PDB file of C-alpha atoms and ligand atoms in Angstrom:
ATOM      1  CA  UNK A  26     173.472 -79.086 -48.527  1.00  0.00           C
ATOM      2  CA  UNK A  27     171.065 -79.417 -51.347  1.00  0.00           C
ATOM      3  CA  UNK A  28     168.898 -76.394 -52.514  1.00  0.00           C
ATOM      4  CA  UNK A  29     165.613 -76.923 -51.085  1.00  0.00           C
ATOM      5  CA  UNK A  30     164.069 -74.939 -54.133  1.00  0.00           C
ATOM      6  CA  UNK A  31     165.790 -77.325 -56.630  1.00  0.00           C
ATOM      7  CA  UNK A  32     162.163 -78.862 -58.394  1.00  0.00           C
ATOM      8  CA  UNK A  33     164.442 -82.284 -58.330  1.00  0.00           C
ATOM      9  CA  UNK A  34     164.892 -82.292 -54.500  1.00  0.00           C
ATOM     10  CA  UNK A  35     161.001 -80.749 -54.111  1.00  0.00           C
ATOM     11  CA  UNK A  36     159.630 -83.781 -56.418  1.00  0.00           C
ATOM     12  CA  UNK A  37     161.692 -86.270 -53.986  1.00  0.00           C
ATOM     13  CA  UNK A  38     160.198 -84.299 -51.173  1.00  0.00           C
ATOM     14  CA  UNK A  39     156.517 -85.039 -52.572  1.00  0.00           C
ATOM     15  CA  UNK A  40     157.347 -88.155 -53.613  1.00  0.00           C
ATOM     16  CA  UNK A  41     158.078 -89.430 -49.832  1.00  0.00           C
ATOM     17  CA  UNK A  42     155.172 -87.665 -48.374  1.00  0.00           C
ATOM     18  CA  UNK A  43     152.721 -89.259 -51.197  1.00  0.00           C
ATOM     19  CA  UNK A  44     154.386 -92.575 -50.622  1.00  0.00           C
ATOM     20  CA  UNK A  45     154.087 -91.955 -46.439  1.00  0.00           C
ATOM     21  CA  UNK A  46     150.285 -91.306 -47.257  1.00  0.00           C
ATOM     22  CA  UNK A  47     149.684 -94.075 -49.499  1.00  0.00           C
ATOM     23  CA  UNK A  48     150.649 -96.848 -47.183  1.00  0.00           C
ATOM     24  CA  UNK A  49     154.358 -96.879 -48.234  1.00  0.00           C
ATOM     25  CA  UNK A  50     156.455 -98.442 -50.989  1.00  0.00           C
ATOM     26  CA  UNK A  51     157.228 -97.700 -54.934  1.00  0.00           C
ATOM     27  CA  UNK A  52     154.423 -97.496 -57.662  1.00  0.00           C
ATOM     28  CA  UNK A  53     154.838 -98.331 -61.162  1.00  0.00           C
ATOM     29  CA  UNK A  54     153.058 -96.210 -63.365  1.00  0.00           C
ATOM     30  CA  UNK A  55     151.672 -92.386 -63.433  1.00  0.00           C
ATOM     31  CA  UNK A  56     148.237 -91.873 -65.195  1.00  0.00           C
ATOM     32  CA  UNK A  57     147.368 -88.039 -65.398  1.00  0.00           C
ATOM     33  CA  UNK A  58     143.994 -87.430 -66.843  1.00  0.00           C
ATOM     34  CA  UNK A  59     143.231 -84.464 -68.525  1.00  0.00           C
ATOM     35  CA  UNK A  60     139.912 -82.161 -69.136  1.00  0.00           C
ATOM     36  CA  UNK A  61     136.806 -84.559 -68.944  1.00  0.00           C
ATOM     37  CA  UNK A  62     138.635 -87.622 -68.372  1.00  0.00           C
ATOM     38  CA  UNK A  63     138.287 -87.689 -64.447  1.00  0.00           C
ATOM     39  CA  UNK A  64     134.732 -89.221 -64.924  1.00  0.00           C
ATOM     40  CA  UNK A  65     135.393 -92.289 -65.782  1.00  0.00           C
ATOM     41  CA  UNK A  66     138.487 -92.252 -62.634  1.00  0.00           C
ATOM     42  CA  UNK A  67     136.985 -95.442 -61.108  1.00  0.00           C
ATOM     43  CA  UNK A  68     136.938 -98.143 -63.656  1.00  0.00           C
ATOM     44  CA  UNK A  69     140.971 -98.457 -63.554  1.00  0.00           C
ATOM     45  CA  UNK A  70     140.787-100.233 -60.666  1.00  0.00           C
ATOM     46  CA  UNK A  71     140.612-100.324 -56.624  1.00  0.00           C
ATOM     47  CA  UNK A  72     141.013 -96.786 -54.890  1.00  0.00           C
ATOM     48  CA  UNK A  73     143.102 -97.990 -52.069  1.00  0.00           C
ATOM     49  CA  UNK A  74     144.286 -93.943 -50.785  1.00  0.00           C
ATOM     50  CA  UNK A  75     143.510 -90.803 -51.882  1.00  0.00           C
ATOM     51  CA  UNK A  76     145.302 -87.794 -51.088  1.00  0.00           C
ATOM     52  CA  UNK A  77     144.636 -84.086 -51.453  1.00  0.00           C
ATOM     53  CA  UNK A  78     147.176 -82.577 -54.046  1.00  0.00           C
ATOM     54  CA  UNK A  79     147.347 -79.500 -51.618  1.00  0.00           C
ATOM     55  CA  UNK A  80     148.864 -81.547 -49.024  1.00  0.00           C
ATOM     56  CA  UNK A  81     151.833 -82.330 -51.177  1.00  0.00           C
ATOM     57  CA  UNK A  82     155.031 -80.115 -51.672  1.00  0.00           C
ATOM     58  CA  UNK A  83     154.965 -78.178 -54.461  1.00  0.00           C
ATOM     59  CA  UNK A  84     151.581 -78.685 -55.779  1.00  0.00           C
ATOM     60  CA  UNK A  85     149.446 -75.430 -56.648  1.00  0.00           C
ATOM     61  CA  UNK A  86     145.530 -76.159 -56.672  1.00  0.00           C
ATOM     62  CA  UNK A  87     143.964 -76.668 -60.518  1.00  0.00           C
ATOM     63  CA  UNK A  88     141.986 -73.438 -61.316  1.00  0.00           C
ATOM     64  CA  UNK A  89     140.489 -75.725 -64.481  1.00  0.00           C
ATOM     65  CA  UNK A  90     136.790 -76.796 -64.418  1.00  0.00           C
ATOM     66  CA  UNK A  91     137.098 -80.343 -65.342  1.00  0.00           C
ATOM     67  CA  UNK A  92     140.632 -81.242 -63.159  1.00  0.00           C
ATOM     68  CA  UNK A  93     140.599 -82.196 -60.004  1.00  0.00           C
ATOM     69  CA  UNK A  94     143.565 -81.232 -57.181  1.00  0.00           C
ATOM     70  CA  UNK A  95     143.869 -84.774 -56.300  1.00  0.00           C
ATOM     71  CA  UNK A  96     145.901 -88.506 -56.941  1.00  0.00           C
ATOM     72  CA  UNK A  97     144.694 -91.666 -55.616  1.00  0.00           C
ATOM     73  CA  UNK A  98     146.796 -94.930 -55.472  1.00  0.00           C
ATOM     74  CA  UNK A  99     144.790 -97.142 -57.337  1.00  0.00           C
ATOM     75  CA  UNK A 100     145.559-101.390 -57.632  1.00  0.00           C
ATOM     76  CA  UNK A 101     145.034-101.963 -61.867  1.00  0.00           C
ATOM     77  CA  UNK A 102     146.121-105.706 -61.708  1.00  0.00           C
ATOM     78  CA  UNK A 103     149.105-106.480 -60.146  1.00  0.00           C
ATOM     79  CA  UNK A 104     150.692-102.949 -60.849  1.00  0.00           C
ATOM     80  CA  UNK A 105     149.960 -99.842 -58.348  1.00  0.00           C
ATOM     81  CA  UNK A 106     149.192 -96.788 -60.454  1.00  0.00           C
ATOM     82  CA  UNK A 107     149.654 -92.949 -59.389  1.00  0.00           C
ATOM     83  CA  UNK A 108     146.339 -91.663 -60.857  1.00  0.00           C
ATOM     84  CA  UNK A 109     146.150 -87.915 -61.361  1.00  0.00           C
ATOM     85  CA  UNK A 110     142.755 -86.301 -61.738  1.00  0.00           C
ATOM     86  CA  UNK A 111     143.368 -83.156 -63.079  1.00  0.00           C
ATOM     87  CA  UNK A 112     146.900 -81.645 -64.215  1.00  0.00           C
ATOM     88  CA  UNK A 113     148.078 -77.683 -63.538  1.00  0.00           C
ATOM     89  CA  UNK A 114     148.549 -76.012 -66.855  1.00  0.00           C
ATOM     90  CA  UNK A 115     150.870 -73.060 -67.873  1.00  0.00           C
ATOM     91  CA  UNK A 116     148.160 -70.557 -69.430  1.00  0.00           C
ATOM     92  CA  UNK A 117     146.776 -70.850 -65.308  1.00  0.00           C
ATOM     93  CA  UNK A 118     150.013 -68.772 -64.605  1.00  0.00           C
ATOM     94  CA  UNK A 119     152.146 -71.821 -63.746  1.00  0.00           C
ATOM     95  CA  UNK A 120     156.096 -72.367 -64.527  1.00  0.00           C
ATOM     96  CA  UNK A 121     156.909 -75.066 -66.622  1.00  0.00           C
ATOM     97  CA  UNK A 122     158.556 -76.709 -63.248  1.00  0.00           C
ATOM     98  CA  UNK A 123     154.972 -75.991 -61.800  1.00  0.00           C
ATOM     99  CA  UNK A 124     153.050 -78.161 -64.384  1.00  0.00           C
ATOM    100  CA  UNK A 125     155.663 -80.677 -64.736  1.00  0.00           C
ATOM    101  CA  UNK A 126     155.771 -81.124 -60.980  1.00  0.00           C
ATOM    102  CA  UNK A 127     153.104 -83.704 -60.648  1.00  0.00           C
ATOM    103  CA  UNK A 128     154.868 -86.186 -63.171  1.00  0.00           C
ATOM    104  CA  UNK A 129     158.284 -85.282 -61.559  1.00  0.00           C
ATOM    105  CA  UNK A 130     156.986 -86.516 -58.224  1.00  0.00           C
ATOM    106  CA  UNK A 131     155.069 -89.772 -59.580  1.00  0.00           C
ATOM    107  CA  UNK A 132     158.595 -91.086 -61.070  1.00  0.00           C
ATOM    108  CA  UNK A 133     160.567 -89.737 -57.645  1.00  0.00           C
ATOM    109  CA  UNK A 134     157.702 -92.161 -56.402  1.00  0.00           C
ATOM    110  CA  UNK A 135     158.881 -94.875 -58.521  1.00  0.00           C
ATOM    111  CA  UNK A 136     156.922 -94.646 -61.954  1.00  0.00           C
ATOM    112  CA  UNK A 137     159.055 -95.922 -64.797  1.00  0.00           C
ATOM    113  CA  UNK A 138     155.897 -95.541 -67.018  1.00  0.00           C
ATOM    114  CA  UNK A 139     154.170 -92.478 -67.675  1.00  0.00           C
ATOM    115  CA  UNK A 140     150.168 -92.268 -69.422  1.00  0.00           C
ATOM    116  CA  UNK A 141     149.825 -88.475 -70.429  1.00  0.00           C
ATOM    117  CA  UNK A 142     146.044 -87.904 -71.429  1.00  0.00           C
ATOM    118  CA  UNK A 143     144.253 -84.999 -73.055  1.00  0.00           C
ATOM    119  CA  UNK A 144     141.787 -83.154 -74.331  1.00  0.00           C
ATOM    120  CA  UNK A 145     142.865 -81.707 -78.433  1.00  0.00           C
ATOM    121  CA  UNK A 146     141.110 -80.132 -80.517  1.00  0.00           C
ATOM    122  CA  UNK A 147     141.728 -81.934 -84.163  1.00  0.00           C
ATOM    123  CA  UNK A 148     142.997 -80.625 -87.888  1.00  0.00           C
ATOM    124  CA  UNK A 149     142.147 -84.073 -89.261  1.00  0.00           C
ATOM    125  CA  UNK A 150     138.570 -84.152 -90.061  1.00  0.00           C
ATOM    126  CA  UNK A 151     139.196 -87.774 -90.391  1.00  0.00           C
ATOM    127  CA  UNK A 152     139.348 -88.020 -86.637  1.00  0.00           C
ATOM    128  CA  UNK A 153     135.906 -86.828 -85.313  1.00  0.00           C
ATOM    129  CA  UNK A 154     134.744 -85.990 -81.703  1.00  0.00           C
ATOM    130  CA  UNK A 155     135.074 -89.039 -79.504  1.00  0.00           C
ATOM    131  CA  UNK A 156     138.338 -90.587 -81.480  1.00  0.00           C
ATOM    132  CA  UNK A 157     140.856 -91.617 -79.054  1.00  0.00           C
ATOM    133  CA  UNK A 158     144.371 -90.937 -80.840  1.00  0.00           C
ATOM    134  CA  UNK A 159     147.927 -92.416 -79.821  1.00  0.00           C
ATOM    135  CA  UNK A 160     150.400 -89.296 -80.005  1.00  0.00           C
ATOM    136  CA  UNK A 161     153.317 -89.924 -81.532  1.00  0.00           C
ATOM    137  CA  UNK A 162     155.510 -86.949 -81.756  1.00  0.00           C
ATOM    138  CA  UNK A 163     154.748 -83.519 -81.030  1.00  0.00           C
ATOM    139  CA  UNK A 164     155.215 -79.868 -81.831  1.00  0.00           C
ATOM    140  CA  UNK A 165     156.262 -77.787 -78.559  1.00  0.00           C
ATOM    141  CA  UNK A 166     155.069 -74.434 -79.964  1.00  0.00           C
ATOM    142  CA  UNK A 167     154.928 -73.102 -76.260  1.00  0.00           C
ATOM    143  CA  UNK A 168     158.406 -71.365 -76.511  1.00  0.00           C
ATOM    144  CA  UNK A 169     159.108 -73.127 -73.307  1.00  0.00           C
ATOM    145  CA  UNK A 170     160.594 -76.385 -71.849  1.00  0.00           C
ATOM    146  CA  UNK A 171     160.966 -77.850 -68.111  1.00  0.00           C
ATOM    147  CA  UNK A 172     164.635 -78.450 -68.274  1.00  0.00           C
ATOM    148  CA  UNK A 173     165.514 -74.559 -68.625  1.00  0.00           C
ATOM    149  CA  UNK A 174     167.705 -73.725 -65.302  1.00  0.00           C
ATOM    150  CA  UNK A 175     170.708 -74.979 -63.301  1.00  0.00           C
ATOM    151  CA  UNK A 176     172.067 -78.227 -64.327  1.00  0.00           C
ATOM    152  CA  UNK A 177     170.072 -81.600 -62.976  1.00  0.00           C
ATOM    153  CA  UNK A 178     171.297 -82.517 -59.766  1.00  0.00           C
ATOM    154  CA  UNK A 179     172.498 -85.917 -59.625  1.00  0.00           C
ATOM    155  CA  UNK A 180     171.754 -89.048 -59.952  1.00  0.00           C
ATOM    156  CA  UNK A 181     169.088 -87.478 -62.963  1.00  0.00           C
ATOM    157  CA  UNK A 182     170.484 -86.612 -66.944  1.00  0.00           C
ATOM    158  CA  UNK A 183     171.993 -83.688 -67.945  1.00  0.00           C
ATOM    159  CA  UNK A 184     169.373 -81.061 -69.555  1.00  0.00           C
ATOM    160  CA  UNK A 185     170.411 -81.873 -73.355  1.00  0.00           C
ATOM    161  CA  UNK A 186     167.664 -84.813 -73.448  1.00  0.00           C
ATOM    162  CA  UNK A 187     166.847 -86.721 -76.863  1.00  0.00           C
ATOM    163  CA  UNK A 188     163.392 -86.342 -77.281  1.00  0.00           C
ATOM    164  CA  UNK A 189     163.934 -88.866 -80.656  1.00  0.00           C
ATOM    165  CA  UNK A 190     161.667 -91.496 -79.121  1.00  0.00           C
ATOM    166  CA  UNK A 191     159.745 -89.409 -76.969  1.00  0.00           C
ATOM    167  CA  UNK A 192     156.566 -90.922 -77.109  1.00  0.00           C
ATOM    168  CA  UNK A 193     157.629 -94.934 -76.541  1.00  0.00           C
ATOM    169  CA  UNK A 194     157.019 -97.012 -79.662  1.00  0.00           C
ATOM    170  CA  UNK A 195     156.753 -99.720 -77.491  1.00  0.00           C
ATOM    171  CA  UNK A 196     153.067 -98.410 -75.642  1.00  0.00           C
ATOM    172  CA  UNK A 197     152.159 -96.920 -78.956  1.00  0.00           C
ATOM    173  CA  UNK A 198     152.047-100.275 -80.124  1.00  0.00           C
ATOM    174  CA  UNK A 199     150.339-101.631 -77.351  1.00  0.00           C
ATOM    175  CA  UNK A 200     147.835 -99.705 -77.675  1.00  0.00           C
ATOM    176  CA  UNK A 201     146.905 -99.673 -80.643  1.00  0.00           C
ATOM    177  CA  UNK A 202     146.666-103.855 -80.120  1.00  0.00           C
ATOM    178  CA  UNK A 203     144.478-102.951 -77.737  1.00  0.00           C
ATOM    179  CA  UNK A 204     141.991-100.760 -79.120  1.00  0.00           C
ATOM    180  CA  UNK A 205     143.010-100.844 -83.210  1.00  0.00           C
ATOM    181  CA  UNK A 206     140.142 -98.174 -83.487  1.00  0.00           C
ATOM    182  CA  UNK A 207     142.544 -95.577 -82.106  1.00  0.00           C
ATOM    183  CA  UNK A 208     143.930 -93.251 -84.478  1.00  0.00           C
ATOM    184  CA  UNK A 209     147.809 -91.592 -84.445  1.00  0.00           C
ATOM    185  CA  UNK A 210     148.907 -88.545 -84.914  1.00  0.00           C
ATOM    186  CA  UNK A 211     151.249 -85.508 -84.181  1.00  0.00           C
ATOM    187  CA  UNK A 212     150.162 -83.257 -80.971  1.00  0.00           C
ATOM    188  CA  UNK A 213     151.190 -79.377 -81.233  1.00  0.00           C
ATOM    189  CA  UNK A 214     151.303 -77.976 -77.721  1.00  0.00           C
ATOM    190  CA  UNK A 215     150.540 -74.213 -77.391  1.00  0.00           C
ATOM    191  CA  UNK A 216     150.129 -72.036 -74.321  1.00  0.00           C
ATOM    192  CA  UNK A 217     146.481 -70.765 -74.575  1.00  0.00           C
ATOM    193  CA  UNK A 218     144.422 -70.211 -72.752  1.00  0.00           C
ATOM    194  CA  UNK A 219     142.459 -69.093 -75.543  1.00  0.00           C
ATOM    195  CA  UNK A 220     141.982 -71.449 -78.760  1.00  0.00           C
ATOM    196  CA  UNK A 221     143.392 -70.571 -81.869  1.00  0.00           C
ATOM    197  CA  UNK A 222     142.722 -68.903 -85.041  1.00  0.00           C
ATOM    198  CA  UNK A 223     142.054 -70.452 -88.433  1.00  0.00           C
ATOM    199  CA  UNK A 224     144.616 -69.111 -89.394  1.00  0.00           C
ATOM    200  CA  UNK A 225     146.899 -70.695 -86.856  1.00  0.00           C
ATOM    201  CA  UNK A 226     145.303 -74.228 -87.557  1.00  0.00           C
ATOM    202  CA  UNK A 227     146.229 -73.731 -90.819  1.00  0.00           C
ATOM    203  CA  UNK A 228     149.900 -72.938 -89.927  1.00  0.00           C
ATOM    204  CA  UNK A 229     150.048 -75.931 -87.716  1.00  0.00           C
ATOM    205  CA  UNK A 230     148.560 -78.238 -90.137  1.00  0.00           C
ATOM    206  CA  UNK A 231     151.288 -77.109 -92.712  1.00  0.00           C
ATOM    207  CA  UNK A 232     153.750 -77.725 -89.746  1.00  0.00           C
ATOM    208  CA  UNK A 233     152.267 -81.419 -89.550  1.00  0.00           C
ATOM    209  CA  UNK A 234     150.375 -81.432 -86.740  1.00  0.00           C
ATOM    210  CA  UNK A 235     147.268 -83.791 -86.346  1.00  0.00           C
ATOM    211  CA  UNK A 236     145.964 -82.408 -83.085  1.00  0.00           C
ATOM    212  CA  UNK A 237     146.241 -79.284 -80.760  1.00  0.00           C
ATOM    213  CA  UNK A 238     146.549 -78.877 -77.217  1.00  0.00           C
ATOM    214  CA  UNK A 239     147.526 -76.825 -74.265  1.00  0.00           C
ATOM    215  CA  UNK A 240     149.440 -79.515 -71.971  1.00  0.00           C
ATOM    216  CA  UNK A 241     151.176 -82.822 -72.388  1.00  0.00           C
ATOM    217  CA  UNK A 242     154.451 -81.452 -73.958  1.00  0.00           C
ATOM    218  CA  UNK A 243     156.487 -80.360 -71.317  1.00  0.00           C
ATOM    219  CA  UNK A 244     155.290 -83.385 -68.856  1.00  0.00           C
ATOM    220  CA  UNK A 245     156.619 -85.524 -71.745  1.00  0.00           C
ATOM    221  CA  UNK A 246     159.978 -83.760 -71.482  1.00  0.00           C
ATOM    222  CA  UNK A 247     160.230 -84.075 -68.050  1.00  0.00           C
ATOM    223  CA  UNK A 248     158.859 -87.572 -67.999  1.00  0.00           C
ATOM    224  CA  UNK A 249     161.680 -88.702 -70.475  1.00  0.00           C
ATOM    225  CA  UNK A 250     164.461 -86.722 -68.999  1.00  0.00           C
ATOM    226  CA  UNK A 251     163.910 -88.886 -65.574  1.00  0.00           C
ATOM    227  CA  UNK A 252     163.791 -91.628 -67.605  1.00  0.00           C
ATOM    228  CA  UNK A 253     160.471 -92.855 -67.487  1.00  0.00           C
ATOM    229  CA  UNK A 254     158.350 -94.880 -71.096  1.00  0.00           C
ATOM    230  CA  UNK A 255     156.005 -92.187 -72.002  1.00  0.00           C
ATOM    231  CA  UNK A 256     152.080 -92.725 -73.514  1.00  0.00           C
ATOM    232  CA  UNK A 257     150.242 -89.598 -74.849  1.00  0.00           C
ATOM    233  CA  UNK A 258     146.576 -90.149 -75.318  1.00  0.00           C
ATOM    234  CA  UNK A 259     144.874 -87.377 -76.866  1.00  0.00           C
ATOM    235  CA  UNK A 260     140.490 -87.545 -76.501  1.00  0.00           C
ATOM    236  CA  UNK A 261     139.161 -85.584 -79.569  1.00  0.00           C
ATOM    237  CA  UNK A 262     136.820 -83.146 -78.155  1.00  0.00           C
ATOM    238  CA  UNK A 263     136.039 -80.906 -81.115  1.00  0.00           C
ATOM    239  CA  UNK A 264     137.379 -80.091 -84.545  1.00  0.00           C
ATOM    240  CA  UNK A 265     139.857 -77.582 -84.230  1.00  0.00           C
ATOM    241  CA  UNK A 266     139.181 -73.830 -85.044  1.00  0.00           C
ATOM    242  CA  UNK A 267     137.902 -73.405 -88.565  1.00  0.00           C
ATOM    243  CA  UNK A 268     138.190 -77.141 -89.659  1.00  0.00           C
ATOM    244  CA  UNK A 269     134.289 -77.781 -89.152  1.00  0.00           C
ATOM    245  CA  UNK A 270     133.278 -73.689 -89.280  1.00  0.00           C
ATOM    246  CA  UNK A 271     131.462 -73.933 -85.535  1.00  0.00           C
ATOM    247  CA  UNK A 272     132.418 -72.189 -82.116  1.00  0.00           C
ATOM    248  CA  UNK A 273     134.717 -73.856 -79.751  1.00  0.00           C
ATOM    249  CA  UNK A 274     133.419 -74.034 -76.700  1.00  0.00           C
ATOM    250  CA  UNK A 275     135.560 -75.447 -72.895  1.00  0.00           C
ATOM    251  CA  UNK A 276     131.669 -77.119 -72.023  1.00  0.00           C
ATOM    252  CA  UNK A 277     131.513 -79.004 -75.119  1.00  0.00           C
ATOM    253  CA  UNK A 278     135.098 -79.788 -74.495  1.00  0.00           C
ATOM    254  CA  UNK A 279     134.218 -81.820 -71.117  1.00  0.00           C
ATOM    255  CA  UNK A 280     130.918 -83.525 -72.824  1.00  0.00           C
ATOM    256  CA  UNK A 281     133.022 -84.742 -74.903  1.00  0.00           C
ATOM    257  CA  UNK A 282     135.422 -86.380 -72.444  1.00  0.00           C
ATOM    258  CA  UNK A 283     132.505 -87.726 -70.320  1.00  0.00           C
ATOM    259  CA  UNK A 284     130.959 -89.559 -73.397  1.00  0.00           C
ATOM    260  CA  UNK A 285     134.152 -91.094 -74.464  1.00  0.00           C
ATOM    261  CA  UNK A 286     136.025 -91.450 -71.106  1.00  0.00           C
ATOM    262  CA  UNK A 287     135.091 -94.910 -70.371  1.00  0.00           C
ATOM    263  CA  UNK A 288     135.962 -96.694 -73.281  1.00  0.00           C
ATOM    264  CA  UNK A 289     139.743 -94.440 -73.055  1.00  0.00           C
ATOM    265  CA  UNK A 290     140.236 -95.420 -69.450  1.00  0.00           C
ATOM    266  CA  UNK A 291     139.736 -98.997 -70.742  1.00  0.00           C
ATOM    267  CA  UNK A 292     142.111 -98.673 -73.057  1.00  0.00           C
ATOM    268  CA  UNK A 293     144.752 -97.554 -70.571  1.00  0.00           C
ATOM    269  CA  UNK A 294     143.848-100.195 -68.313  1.00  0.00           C
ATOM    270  CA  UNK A 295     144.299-102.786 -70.590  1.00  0.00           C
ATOM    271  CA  UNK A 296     147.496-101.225 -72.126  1.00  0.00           C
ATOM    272  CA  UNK A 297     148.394-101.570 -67.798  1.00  0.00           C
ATOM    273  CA  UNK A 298     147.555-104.770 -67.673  1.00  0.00           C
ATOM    274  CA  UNK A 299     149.880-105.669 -70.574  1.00  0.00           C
ATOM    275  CA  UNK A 300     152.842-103.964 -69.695  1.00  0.00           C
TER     276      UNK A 300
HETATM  277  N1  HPA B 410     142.612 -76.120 -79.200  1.00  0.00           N
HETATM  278  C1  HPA B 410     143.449 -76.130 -78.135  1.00  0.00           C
HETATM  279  N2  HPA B 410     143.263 -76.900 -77.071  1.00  0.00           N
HETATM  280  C2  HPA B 410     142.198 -77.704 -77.065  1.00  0.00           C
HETATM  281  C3  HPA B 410     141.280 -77.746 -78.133  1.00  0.00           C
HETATM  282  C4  HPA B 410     141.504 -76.902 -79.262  1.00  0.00           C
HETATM  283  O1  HPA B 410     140.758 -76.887 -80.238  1.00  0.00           O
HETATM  284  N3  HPA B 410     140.332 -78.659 -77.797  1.00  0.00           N
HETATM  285  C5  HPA B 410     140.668 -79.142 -76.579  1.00  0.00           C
HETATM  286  N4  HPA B 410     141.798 -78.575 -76.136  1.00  0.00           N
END
């Protein structure tokens, strides 16, 4: 018998009930937006089911203004997309199996292609508010990873992963063909929920990071580990603490998203369409 608490066998679990309650059959790519994206959800194409994420195994409800508890299975072209509005975070008390969980089930549910989107804060005045940037590494700095525990079950990898081409080189370059406005740059993942010090940004701008976050990391992990072609998209919302000497503020963080969401969402439906 398999263990039932296994976050493997509970993302198959979620996967089959999604699938039941989307009219059946694989999908092909996972889309989870992050804080502000969600308003510009309906220009990726046709709704055609939309299910509650609190009617899915596993799930836990977003606490997060700005994310919404809910996926619809959405037609972009000829490929059907798992589209997440909203994503579970660790600083909301989650595991890391918790806020991996969502990506975990959208590859059980046959997603070989994974578009992580955020909300960061940046350390390069060079990219302002509104800059979409293509991640292409990142610092974990949240002392934590989604593979800690018993040993995969099969048929997935064994923990060990190589994270060398984490974020695919392939979709970086696609979208950057896409949209050349759209900058690149390292992503340093930290717990919050509080934003950082100056002092911090200037540590993690020594480290070499570009842009700073409290998701994406560990759903990159786990995305890769199951085997799935990872895209990070990171939405500047502000410049990060220090760089442009005003208050951070979550508010200013979603007016952000709003005003930049549609052209992003374009850019991953074109990026989609070329896969
Ligand atoms: N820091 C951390 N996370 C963030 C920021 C920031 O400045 N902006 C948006 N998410």
């Amino acid at each position: 018998m398999s263990d039932p608490t296994d976050p493997f066998r509970l993302a198959e679990r979620a996967a089959a009930d999604l699938a039941e309650r989307t009219g059946g059959g694989d999908h092909d790519v996972a889309v989870v937006l992050g804080s502000g994206w969600a308003a510009a959800a309906d220009d990726l194409g046709a709704t055609e089911a939309t299910v509650s994420t609190g009617d899915l195994p596993g799930f836990v409800r977003s606490t997060v203004l700005g994310h919404q508890s809910e996926v619809r299975s959405v037609r972009a072209g000829d490929r059907r997309v798992l589209l997440f509005l909203g994503r579970v975070h660790l600083y909301e008390g989650n595991s890391p199996a918790t806020a991996v969980h969502p990506v975990r089930t959208a590859i059980a549910a046959g997603c070989s292609t994974v578009v992580l989107t955020n909300a960061a804060g940046s350390l390069d005045p060079d990219n302002g508010v509104g800059r979409g940037v293509v991640i292409s590494d990142h610092i974990n700095l949240t002392g934590l990873s989604p593979l800690t525990g018993e040993s995969p079950p099969d048929p997935y990898g064994a923990r060990f992963v190589d994270l060398t081409d984490l974020y695919s080189a392939r979709l970086r370059a696609l979208a950057h063909r896409v949209d050349p406005d759209l900058g690149t740059g390292v992503y340093a993942a930290l717990n919050g929920p509080h934003f950082e010090t100056p002092a911090e940004i200037h540590m993690l701008r020594t480290l070499g990071a570009d842009l700073v976050g409290m998701s994406t990391a560990l759903e990159a992990i786990a995305a890769r580990h199951m085997g799935a072609e990872v895209l990070g998209l990171s939405l500047v919302t502000n410049l990060a603490a220090g760089v442009s000497g005003e208050p951070l503020d979550h508010l200013e963080v979603l007016d952000a998203g709003k005003a930049a969401g549609p052209r992003m969402i374009e850019v991953i439906r074109q990026v989609i369409d070329a896969l």
